[in-house]
């Protein structure tokens, strides 16, 4: 089968399209013939091996697993022993290890059936980005209808889903993005749009009930200054390849250190992919409650260009790898 591989850490140039053996599904796993995949910041972090601590899990000095990609949508080709939820021929989506390939394996617990009304490209956009948005807002921010929410970095993959999810939850959404994305944000349901090139929301007289930060471009003190006294701050990584790990760590460890001593709730989110939430998100797409924003689509052979585009942090919504 054809697959994107990388044998050393580095920029997208180290990616290559190679012919390799088709993987075999293990116990509780599913082999998927990939129709579409999508690119996440997760991918270029793994590609570059940054921050350096990541290499404790991915391989020190060189990647332990030379394939890239996680988000996936396709058709079940085969199932491993003990797999009961899916059968060959089922259209599924979720997370499969090494999804930038013609075939990839995933745990059945991290997959869901693709509704007929949701395209493979739409389904492939959901797993990491939409799950992060759903869990960050529903489980961490716990926003109630009528409350004021600010999303910092609203035009990216997670942000475009977050705006729509909170619109459905009845929150008043303020989207922070570049001016070129203002109309998009309003079309998705944002009531207010702040152009970060023209205005610093941390200096605004308005205070929000919750801030969902997807960029990491402010200090923790600045974020807290924009919150209500009992507001909630939820962070989710952020920043491009040149973002210093110490800056992100400052926000992360700052939350841990001061959280017990302040009235505001300071937390973070790391998506826990599961079939139930994937099914919830797919149903929202099928019913029209949310609509994936698909920025660009690339063929498998141009995966390096797709990763480079996402790495530049200017993508509007999701970037898709289409395999047909």
Coordinates of C-alpha atoms in Angstrom, one line a residue:
X1 CA 0.0 0.0 0.0
X2 CA 1.0 3.7 -0.4
X3 CA 1.7 5.6 2.8
X4 CA 3.4 8.8 4.0
X5 CA 6.4 8.0 6.1
X6 CA 9.2 9.9 7.9
X7 CA 12.4 8.3 9.1
X8 CA 13.8 11.4 10.8
X9 CA 12.4 14.5 12.6
X10 CA 12.3 17.7 10.7
X11 CA 10.2 19.9 8.4
X12 CA 7.6 18.6 6.0
X13 CA 10.3 18.0 3.5
X14 CA 11.3 14.8 5.3
X15 CA 8.0 13.2 4.4
X16 CA 7.9 10.8 1.5
X17 CA 5.3 8.6 -0.2
X18 CA 6.4 5.0 -0.1
X19 CA 5.1 1.5 -0.8
X20 CA 4.9 -0.4 2.5
X21 CA 3.1 -3.5 3.8
X22 CA -0.5 -3.2 4.8
X23 CA -1.0 -3.3 8.6
X24 CA -2.8 -6.1 10.3
X25 CA -5.5 -5.3 12.9
X26 CA -4.7 -6.5 16.4
X27 CA -7.1 -7.5 19.1
X28 CA -10.0 -5.0 19.4
X29 CA -8.8 -3.2 16.3
X30 CA -10.2 -2.4 12.8
X31 CA -8.4 -2.1 9.5
X32 CA -9.8 0.8 7.5
X33 CA -9.4 1.5 3.8
X34 CA -8.9 5.3 4.1
X35 CA -11.0 7.5 2.0
X36 CA -10.1 10.8 3.7
X37 CA -7.9 12.0 6.5
X38 CA -7.3 15.4 8.0
X39 CA -4.3 17.3 9.4
X40 CA -3.9 18.5 13.0
X41 CA -1.2 20.4 14.9
X42 CA -0.7 17.0 16.5
X43 CA 0.9 15.9 13.2
X44 CA 3.5 18.5 12.8
X45 CA 4.5 18.2 16.5
X46 CA 5.1 14.5 15.9
X47 CA 6.9 15.3 12.6
X48 CA 9.3 17.7 14.2
X49 CA 9.6 15.9 17.5
X50 CA 8.8 19.2 19.3
X51 CA 8.6 20.0 22.1
X52 CA 11.6 17.8 22.9
X53 CA 9.8 16.1 25.8
X54 CA 7.5 14.6 23.2
X55 CA 10.3 12.4 22.0
X56 CA 10.1 10.4 25.3
X57 CA 6.9 9.0 23.7
X58 CA 7.6 9.2 20.0
X59 CA 11.3 8.1 20.0
X60 CA 14.5 9.9 21.0
X61 CA 16.5 11.2 18.1
X62 CA 14.3 9.6 15.5
X63 CA 10.6 8.5 15.2
X64 CA 9.8 5.1 16.7
X65 CA 6.7 4.8 14.4
X66 CA 7.5 6.3 11.0
X67 CA 3.9 7.0 9.9
X68 CA 1.9 10.1 10.3
X69 CA -1.8 11.0 10.7
X70 CA -4.6 10.3 13.1
X71 CA -8.0 11.6 11.8
X72 CA -9.5 9.1 9.5
X73 CA -12.7 8.2 7.6
X74 CA -13.1 5.2 5.4
X75 CA -14.5 1.7 5.0
X76 CA -13.7 -1.3 7.3
X77 CA -11.6 -3.8 5.4
X78 CA -11.0 -6.3 8.2
X79 CA -11.4 -6.6 12.0
X80 CA -9.1 -8.1 14.6
X81 CA -10.0 -10.7 17.2
X82 CA -12.5 -9.6 19.8
X83 CA -13.8 -6.8 17.7
X84 CA -17.6 -6.7 17.9
X85 CA -18.8 -3.2 17.0
X86 CA -17.9 -3.2 13.3
X87 CA -17.7 -5.5 10.4
X88 CA -16.1 -5.4 6.9
X89 CA -18.0 -2.9 4.7
X90 CA -19.0 -0.5 7.5
X91 CA -18.3 3.2 6.8
X92 CA -16.5 4.5 9.8
X93 CA -14.5 7.5 11.1
X94 CA -12.3 8.3 14.1
X95 CA -8.7 7.9 14.9
X96 CA -6.4 5.4 13.1
X97 CA -2.7 5.4 13.7
X98 CA -0.8 6.5 10.5
X99 CA -3.9 7.6 8.6
X100 CA -2.0 9.3 5.8
X101 CA -2.1 6.1 3.9
X102 CA -4.3 3.8 1.9
X103 CA -4.9 1.6 4.9
X104 CA -4.7 2.3 8.7
X105 CA -5.6 0.5 11.9
X106 CA -7.6 2.0 14.8
X107 CA -9.1 0.8 18.1
X108 CA -12.8 0.0 17.8
X109 CA -13.4 2.2 20.9
X110 CA -12.1 5.2 19.0
X111 CA -14.3 4.8 15.9
X112 CA -17.9 5.4 15.0
X113 CA -20.2 4.7 12.1
X114 CA -20.4 7.4 9.5
X115 CA -24.0 8.5 8.9
X116 CA -25.0 8.4 5.2
X117 CA -25.6 12.2 5.3
X118 CA -22.0 13.0 6.2
X119 CA -19.3 12.8 3.6
X120 CA -16.0 11.0 4.2
X121 CA -14.2 14.4 4.0
X122 CA -16.6 15.9 6.6
X123 CA -16.2 12.9 8.9
X124 CA -12.4 13.0 8.6
X125 CA -12.5 16.6 9.9
X126 CA -14.2 15.7 13.2
X127 CA -12.2 13.3 15.4
X128 CA -9.5 15.4 17.1
X129 CA -10.7 19.0 16.4
X130 CA -14.4 18.6 17.0
X131 CA -13.9 16.3 20.0
X132 CA -11.5 18.8 21.5
X133 CA -14.1 21.6 21.1
X134 CA -16.9 19.5 22.5
X135 CA -15.1 18.2 25.5
X136 CA -13.4 21.5 26.2
X137 CA -16.7 23.4 26.3
X138 CA -19.1 20.8 27.6
X139 CA -16.8 19.1 30.2
X140 CA -14.3 21.8 31.1
X141 CA -15.8 25.2 30.6
X142 CA -19.4 23.9 31.4
X143 CA -20.9 27.0 29.8
X144 CA -24.6 27.6 30.3
X145 CA -27.1 29.2 28.0
X146 CA -26.9 32.9 28.1
X147 CA -23.3 33.1 29.3
X148 CA -20.5 35.0 27.6
X149 CA -17.7 32.9 26.0
X150 CA -14.6 34.1 24.2
X151 CA -12.8 31.8 21.8
X152 CA -9.2 32.9 21.1
X153 CA -8.1 31.5 17.8
X154 CA -11.6 30.9 16.5
X155 CA -10.9 30.4 12.8
X156 CA -8.8 27.2 13.1
X157 CA -10.0 23.6 13.1
X158 CA -11.0 23.5 16.8
X159 CA -12.3 27.0 16.8
X160 CA -14.7 26.7 13.9
X161 CA -16.3 23.8 15.6
X162 CA -16.3 25.5 19.0
X163 CA -18.2 28.6 17.7
X164 CA -20.9 26.4 16.3
X165 CA -21.2 24.0 19.3
X166 CA -21.5 27.0 21.7
X167 CA -24.1 28.6 19.4
X168 CA -26.2 25.4 19.8
X169 CA -25.7 25.5 23.6
X170 CA -27.1 29.0 23.7
X171 CA -24.0 30.9 24.7
X172 CA -23.1 34.4 23.4
X173 CA -19.8 33.8 21.5
X174 CA -17.0 36.3 20.9
X175 CA -14.6 35.1 18.3
X176 CA -11.0 36.3 18.2
X177 CA -9.4 36.0 14.8
X178 CA -7.9 38.0 11.9
X179 CA -10.1 40.5 10.1
X180 CA -10.2 38.3 7.0
X181 CA -12.1 35.7 8.9
X182 CA -14.7 38.0 10.5
X183 CA -17.5 37.2 8.0
X184 CA -16.8 33.4 8.4
X185 CA -17.1 33.7 12.2
X186 CA -20.4 35.6 12.0
X187 CA -21.8 33.0 9.6
X188 CA -21.0 30.3 12.1
X189 CA -22.8 32.0 14.9
X190 CA -20.4 34.4 16.6
X191 CA -22.2 37.5 17.9
X192 CA -19.0 39.5 18.3
X193 CA -15.7 39.3 16.4
X194 CA -12.5 40.8 17.6
X195 CA -9.7 41.3 15.0
X196 CA -6.5 40.6 17.0
X197 CA -4.5 42.8 14.7
X198 CA -6.6 45.8 15.7
X199 CA -7.7 45.1 19.3
X200 CA -6.3 43.3 22.4
X201 CA -9.2 41.6 24.1
X202 CA -7.3 41.4 27.4
X203 CA -7.6 45.2 27.6
X204 CA -11.3 45.3 26.9
X205 CA -13.6 46.5 29.6
X206 CA -15.8 43.4 29.0
X207 CA -15.2 40.4 31.1
X208 CA -16.2 36.9 29.9
X209 CA -17.7 34.0 31.8
X210 CA -15.3 31.7 30.0
X211 CA -12.3 31.9 27.7
X212 CA -11.4 28.9 25.4
X213 CA -7.8 29.6 24.4
X214 CA -6.5 27.8 21.3
X215 CA -3.4 30.0 20.6
X216 CA -1.4 30.4 23.8
X217 CA -0.4 34.0 22.8
X218 CA -1.0 35.7 26.1
X219 CA 0.2 35.2 29.7
X220 CA -2.0 33.6 32.2
X221 CA -2.3 36.9 34.1
X222 CA -3.6 38.5 30.9
X223 CA -6.1 35.8 30.3
X224 CA -7.3 36.0 33.9
X225 CA -7.7 39.8 33.6
X226 CA -10.3 39.2 30.9
X227 CA -12.4 36.8 33.0
X228 CA -15.2 37.4 35.4
X229 CA -14.2 36.8 39.0
X230 CA -15.6 33.3 38.9
X231 CA -14.9 32.7 35.3
X232 CA -13.3 29.7 33.6
X233 CA -10.2 29.6 31.5
X234 CA -9.7 26.5 29.3
X235 CA -6.4 26.1 27.4
X236 CA -5.6 23.8 24.5
X237 CA -2.0 24.1 23.4
X238 CA -1.6 26.6 20.6
X239 CA 1.2 28.2 18.6
X240 CA 3.2 27.3 15.6
X241 CA 6.5 25.5 15.3
X242 CA 8.4 28.5 16.5
X243 CA 6.4 28.8 19.6
X244 CA 8.7 28.3 22.6
X245 CA 7.8 25.4 24.8
X246 CA 8.6 27.5 27.8
X247 CA 5.8 29.9 26.9
X248 CA 3.2 27.1 26.7
X249 CA 4.7 25.5 29.8
X250 CA 4.4 28.8 31.6
X251 CA 0.6 28.9 31.1
X252 CA 0.2 25.2 31.9
X253 CA 2.2 25.2 35.1
X254 CA 0.9 28.6 36.1
X255 CA -2.6 27.1 36.1
X256 CA -1.5 24.3 38.3
X257 CA 0.3 26.5 40.8
X258 CA -2.3 29.2 41.4
X259 CA -5.6 27.3 40.6
X260 CA -6.1 26.3 44.3
X261 CA -5.8 29.9 45.4
X262 CA -8.0 31.9 43.0
X263 CA -11.8 32.1 42.5
X264 CA -11.5 31.6 38.8
X265 CA -11.3 28.0 37.4
X266 CA -8.2 27.3 35.4
X267 CA -8.0 24.1 33.4
X268 CA -7.1 22.6 30.1
X269 CA -8.3 20.0 27.6
X270 CA -6.8 17.1 25.7
X271 CA -9.3 15.2 23.6
X272 CA -10.2 11.7 24.7
X273 CA -11.5 10.1 21.5
X274 CA -14.4 7.8 22.1
X275 CA -17.2 6.4 20.0
X276 CA -20.1 8.1 21.9
X277 CA -18.8 11.6 21.3
X278 CA -17.9 10.9 17.7
X279 CA -21.5 9.7 17.1
X280 CA -22.8 12.8 18.8
X281 CA -20.7 15.0 16.6
X282 CA -21.7 13.1 13.4
X283 CA -25.3 13.5 14.3
X284 CA -24.9 17.2 14.7
X285 CA -23.3 17.4 11.2
X286 CA -26.1 15.3 9.7
X287 CA -28.8 17.4 11.3
X288 CA -27.2 20.6 10.1
X289 CA -26.4 21.9 13.7
X290 CA -22.7 22.1 12.8
X291 CA -21.0 22.3 9.5
X292 CA -17.3 21.4 9.1
X293 CA -15.3 24.2 7.5
X294 CA -13.1 22.6 5.0
X295 CA -10.3 25.0 3.8
X296 CA -8.2 22.9 1.4
X297 CA -8.0 19.4 0.1
X298 CA -4.8 17.7 -1.0
X299 CA -4.1 14.3 -2.6
X300 CA -2.0 11.8 -0.6
X301 CA 1.1 12.6 -2.6
X302 CA 1.0 16.3 -1.5
X303 CA 0.7 15.6 2.2
X304 CA 3.9 17.5 2.9
X305 CA 2.3 20.7 1.4
X306 CA -0.9 20.1 3.5
X307 CA 1.2 19.8 6.7
X308 CA 3.2 22.9 5.8
X309 CA 0.0 24.9 5.3
X310 CA -1.5 23.9 8.6
X311 CA 1.9 24.5 10.4
X312 CA 1.8 28.1 9.2
X313 CA -1.3 28.6 11.4
X314 CA -3.4 30.3 8.7
X315 CA -5.8 27.5 7.8
X316 CA -9.5 28.4 8.0
X317 CA -11.1 25.3 9.6
X318 CA -9.8 21.9 8.5
X319 CA -7.3 20.7 5.8
X320 CA -8.2 17.3 4.2
X321 CA -6.1 14.6 2.6
X322 CA -8.3 12.8 0.1
X323 CA -7.7 9.3 -1.1
X324 CA -10.9 8.8 -3.1

